[in-house]
mmCIF file with all atom_site columns, C-alpha atoms in Angstrom:
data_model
loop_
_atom_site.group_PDB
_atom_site.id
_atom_site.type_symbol
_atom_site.label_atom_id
_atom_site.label_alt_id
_atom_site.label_comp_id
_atom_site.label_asym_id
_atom_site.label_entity_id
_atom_site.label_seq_id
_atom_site.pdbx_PDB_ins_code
_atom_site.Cartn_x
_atom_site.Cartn_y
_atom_site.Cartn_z
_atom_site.occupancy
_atom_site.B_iso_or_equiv
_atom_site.pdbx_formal_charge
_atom_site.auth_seq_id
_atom_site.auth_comp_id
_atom_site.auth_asym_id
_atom_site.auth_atom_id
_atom_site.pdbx_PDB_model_num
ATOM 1   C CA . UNK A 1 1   ? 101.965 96.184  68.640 1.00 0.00 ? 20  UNK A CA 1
ATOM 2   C CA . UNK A 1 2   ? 99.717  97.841  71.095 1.00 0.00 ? 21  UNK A CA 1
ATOM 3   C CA . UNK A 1 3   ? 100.155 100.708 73.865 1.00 0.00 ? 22  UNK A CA 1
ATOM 4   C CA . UNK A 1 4   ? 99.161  100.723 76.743 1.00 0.00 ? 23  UNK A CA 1
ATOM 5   C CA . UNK A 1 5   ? 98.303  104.837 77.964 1.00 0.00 ? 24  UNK A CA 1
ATOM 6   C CA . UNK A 1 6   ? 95.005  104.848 78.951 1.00 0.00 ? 25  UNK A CA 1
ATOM 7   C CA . UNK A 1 7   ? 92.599  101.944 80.424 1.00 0.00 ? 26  UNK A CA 1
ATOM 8   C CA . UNK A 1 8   ? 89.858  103.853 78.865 1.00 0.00 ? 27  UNK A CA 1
ATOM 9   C CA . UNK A 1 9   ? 91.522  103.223 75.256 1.00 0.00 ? 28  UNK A CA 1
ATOM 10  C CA . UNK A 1 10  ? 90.603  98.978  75.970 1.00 0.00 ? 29  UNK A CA 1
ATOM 11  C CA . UNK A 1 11  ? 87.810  97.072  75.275 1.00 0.00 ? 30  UNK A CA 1
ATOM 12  C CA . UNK A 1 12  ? 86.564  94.543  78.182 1.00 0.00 ? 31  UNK A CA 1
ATOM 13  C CA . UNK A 1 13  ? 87.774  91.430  75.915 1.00 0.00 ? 32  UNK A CA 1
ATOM 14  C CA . UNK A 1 14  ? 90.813  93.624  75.709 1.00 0.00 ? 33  UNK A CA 1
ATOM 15  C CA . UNK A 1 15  ? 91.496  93.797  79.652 1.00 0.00 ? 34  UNK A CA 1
ATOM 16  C CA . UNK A 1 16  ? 90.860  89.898  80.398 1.00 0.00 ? 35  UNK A CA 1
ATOM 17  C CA . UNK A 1 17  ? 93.613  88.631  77.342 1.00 0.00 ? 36  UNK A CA 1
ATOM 18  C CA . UNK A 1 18  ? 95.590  91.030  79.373 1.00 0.00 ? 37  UNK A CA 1
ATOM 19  C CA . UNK A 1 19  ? 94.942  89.023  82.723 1.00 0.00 ? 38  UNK A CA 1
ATOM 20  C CA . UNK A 1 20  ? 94.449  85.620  80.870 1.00 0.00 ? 39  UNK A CA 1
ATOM 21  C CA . UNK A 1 21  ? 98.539  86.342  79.580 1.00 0.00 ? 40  UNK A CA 1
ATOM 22  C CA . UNK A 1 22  ? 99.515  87.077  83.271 1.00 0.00 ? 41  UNK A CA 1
ATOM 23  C CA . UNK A 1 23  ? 98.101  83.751  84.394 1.00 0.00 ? 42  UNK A CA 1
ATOM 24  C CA . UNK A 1 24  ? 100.158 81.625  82.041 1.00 0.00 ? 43  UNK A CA 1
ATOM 25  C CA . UNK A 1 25  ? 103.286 84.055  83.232 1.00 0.00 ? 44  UNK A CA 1
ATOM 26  C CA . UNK A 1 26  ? 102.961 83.211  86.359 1.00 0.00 ? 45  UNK A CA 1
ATOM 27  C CA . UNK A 1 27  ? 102.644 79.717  85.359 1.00 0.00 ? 46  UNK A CA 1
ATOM 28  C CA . UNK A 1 28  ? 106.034 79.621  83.689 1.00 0.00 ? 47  UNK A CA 1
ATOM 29  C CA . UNK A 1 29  ? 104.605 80.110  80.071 1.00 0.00 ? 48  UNK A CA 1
ATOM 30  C CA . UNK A 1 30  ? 107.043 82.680  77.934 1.00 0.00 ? 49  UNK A CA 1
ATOM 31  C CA . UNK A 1 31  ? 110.243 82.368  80.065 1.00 0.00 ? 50  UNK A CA 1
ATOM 32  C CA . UNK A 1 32  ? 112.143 83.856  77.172 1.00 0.00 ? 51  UNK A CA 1
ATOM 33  C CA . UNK A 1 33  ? 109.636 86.141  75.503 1.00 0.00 ? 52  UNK A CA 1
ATOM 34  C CA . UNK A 1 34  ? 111.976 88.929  76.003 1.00 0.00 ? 53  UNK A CA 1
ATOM 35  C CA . UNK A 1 35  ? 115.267 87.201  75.466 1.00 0.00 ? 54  UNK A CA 1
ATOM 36  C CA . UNK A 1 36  ? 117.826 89.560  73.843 1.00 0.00 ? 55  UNK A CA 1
ATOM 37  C CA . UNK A 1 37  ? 115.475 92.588  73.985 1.00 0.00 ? 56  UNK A CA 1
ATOM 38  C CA . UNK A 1 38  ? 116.066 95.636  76.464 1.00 0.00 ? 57  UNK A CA 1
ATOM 39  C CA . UNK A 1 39  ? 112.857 97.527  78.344 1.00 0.00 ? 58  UNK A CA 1
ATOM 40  C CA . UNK A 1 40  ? 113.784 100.545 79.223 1.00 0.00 ? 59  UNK A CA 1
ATOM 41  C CA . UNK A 1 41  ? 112.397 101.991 81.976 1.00 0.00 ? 60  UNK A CA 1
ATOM 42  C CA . UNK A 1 42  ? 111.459 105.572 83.259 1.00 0.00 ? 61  UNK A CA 1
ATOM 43  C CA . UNK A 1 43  ? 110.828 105.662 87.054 1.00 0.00 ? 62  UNK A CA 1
ATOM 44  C CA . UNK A 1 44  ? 111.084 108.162 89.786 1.00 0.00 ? 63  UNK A CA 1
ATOM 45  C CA . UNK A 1 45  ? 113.657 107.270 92.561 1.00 0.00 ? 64  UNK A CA 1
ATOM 46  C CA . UNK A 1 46  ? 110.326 107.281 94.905 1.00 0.00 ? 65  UNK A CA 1
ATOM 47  C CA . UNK A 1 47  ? 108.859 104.729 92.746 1.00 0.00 ? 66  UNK A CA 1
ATOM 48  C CA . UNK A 1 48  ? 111.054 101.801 94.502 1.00 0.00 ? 67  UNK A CA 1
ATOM 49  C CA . UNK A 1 49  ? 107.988 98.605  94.991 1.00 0.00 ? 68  UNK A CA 1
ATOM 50  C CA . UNK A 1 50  ? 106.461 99.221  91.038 1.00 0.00 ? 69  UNK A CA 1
ATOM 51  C CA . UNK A 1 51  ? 110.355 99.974  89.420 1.00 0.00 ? 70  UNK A CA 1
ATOM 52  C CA . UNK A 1 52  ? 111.393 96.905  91.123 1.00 0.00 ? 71  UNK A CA 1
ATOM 53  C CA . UNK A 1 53  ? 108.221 94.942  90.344 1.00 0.00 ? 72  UNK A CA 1
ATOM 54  C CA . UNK A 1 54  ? 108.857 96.006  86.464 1.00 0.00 ? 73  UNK A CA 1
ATOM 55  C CA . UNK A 1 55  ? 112.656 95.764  86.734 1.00 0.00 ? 74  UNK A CA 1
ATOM 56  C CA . UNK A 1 56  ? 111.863 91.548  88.332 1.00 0.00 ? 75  UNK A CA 1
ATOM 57  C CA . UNK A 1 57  ? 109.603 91.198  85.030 1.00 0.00 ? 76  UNK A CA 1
ATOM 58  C CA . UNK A 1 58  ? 111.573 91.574  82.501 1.00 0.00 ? 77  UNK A CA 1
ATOM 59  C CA . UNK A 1 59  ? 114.458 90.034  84.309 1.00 0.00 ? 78  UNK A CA 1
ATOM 60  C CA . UNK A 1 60  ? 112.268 86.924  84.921 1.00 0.00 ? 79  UNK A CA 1
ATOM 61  C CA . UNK A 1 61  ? 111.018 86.965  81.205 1.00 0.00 ? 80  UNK A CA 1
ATOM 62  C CA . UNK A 1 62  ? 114.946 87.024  80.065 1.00 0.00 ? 81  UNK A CA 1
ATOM 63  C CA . UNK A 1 63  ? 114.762 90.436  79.050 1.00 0.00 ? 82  UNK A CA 1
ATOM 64  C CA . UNK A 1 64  ? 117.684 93.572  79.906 1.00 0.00 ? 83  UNK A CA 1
ATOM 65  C CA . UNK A 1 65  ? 115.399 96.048  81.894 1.00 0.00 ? 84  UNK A CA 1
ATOM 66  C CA . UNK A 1 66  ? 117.674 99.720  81.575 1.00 0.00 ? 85  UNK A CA 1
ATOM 67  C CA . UNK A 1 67  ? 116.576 102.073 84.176 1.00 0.00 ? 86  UNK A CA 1
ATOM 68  C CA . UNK A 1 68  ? 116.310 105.770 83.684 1.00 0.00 ? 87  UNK A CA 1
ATOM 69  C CA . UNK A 1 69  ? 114.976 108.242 86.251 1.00 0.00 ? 88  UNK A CA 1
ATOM 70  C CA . UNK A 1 70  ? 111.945 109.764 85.363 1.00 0.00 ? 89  UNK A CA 1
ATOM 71  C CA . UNK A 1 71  ? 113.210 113.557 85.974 1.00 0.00 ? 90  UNK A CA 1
ATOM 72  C CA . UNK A 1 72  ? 115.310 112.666 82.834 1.00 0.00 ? 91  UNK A CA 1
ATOM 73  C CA . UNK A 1 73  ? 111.948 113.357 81.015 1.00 0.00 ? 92  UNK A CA 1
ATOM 74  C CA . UNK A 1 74  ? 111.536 116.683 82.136 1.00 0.00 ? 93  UNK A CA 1
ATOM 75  C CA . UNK A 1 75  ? 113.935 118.173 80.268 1.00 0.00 ? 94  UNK A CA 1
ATOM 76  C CA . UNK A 1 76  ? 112.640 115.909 77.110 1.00 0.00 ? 95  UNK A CA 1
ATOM 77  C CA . UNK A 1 77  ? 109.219 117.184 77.605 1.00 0.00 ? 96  UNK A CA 1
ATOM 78  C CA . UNK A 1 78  ? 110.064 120.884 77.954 1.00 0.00 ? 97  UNK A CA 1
ATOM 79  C CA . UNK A 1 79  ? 112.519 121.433 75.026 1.00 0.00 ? 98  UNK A CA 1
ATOM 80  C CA . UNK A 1 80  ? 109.896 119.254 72.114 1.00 0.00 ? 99  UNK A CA 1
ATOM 81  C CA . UNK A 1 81  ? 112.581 116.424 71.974 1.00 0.00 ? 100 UNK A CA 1
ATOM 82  C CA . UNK A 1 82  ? 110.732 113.955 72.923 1.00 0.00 ? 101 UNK A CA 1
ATOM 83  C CA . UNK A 1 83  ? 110.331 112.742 69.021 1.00 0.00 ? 102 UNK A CA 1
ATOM 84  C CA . UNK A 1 84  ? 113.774 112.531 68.702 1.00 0.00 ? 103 UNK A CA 1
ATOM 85  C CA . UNK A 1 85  ? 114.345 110.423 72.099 1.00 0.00 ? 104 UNK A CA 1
ATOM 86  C CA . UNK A 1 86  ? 112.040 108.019 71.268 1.00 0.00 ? 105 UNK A CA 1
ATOM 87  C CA . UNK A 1 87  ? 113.466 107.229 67.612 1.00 0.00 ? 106 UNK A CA 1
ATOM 88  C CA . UNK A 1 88  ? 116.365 106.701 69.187 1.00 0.00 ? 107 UNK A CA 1
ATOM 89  C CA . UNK A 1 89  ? 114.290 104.127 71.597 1.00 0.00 ? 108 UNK A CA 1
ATOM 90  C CA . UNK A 1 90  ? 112.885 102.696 68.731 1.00 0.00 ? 109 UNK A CA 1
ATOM 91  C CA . UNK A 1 91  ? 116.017 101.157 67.386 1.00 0.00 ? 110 UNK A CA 1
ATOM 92  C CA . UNK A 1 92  ? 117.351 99.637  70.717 1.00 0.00 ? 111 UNK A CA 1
ATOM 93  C CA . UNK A 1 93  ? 114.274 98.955  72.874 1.00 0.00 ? 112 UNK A CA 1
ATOM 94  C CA . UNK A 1 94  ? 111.837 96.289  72.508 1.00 0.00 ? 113 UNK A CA 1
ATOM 95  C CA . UNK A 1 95  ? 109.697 98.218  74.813 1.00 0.00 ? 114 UNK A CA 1
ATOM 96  C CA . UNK A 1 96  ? 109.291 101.507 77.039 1.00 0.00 ? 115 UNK A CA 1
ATOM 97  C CA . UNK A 1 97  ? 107.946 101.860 80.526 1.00 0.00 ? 116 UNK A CA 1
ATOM 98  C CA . UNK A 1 98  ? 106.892 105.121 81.668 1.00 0.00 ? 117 UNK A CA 1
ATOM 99  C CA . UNK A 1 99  ? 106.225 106.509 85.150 1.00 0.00 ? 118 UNK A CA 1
ATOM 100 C CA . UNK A 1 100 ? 105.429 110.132 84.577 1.00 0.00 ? 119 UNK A CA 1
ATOM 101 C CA . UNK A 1 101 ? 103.354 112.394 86.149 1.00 0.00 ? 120 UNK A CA 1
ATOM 102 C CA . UNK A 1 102 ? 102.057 114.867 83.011 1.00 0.00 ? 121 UNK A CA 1
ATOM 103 C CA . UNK A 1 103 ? 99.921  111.973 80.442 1.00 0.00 ? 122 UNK A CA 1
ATOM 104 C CA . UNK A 1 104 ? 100.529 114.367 78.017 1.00 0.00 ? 123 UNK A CA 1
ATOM 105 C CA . UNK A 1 105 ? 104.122 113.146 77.511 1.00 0.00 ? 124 UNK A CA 1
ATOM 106 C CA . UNK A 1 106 ? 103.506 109.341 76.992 1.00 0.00 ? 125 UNK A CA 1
ATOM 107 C CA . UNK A 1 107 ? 100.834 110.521 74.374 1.00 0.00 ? 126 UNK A CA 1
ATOM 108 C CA . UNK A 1 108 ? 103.706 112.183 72.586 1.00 0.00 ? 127 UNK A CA 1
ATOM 109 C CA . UNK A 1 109 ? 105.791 109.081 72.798 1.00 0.00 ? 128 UNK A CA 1
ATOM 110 C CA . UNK A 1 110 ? 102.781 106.992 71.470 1.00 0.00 ? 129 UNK A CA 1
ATOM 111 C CA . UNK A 1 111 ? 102.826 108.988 68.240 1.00 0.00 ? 130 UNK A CA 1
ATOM 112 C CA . UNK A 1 112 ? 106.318 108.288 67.643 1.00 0.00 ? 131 UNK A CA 1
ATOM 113 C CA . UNK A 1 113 ? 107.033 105.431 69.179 1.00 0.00 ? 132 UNK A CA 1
ATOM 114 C CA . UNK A 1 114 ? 107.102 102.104 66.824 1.00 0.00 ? 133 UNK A CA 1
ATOM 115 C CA . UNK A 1 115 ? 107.546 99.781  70.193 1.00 0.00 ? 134 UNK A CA 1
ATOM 116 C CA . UNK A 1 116 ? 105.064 99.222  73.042 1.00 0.00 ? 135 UNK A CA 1
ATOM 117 C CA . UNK A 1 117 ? 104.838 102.583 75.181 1.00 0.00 ? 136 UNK A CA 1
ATOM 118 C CA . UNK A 1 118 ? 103.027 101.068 78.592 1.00 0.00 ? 137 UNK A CA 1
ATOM 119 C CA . UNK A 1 119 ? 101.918 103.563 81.906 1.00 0.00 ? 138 UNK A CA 1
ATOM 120 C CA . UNK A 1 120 ? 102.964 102.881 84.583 1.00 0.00 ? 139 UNK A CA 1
ATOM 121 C CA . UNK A 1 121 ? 101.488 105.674 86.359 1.00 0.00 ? 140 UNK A CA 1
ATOM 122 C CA . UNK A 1 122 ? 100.505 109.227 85.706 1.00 0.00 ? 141 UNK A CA 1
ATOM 123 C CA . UNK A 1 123 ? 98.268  111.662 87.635 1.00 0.00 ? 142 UNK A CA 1
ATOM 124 C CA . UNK A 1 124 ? 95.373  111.260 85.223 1.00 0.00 ? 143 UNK A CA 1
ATOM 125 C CA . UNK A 1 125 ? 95.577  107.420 85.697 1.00 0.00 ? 144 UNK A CA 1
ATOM 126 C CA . UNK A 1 126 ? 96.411  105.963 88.688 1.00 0.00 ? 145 UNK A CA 1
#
């Protein structure tokens, strides 16, 4: 299991299995790959074209994408309860997208999380 918080984190090798595993996506390869699993998914209601890209994804790949707005995190982030949100996660998510401003918070969830924590944008990576 890997995250996926900060480009800077991968190695070259790293990057091109990434785009090498999009290729054979696109080319029908792992049609159920997700098939039974939920993604949830943390986007801001202004994030319509990448939600909808990520939301098509796992749809496509026979997954349950479960949609939360991103403002739920705020609330997460600011009381230290972010620890217990993602154990909960953990045990009914086969991954977590994450479309937060602060990085800070998906580092949190990367210590605790024992699924796939993926960026989808922050304001230190964009």
């Amino acid at each position: 299991m890997r995250h996926l918080i900060r480009l800077t984190d991968w190695q070259e090798d790293d990057a091109m299995s990434v785009f090498r595993l999009a290729d054979e996506i696109a080319g029908g390869k792992y049609g159920g790959a997700l098939s039974g699993q939920s993604v949830v998914l943390f986007f801001p209601p202004t994030s319509l074209l990448t939600r909808t890209t990520f939301e098509r994804a796992v749809y496509r790949l026979g997954g349950q994408p479960i949609l939360f707005p991103s403002e739920t995190l705020d609330k997460t982030f600011k009381h230290d309860t972010i620890r217990d949100m993602i154990g909960y996660l953990n045990n009914w998510a086969g991954c977590v997208v994450i479309r937060y401003r602060d990085i800070a918070l998906l580092e949190q969830a990367e210590r605790y999380a024992t699924v796939p924590i993926i960026n989808a944008m922050t304001d230190a990576n964009h």
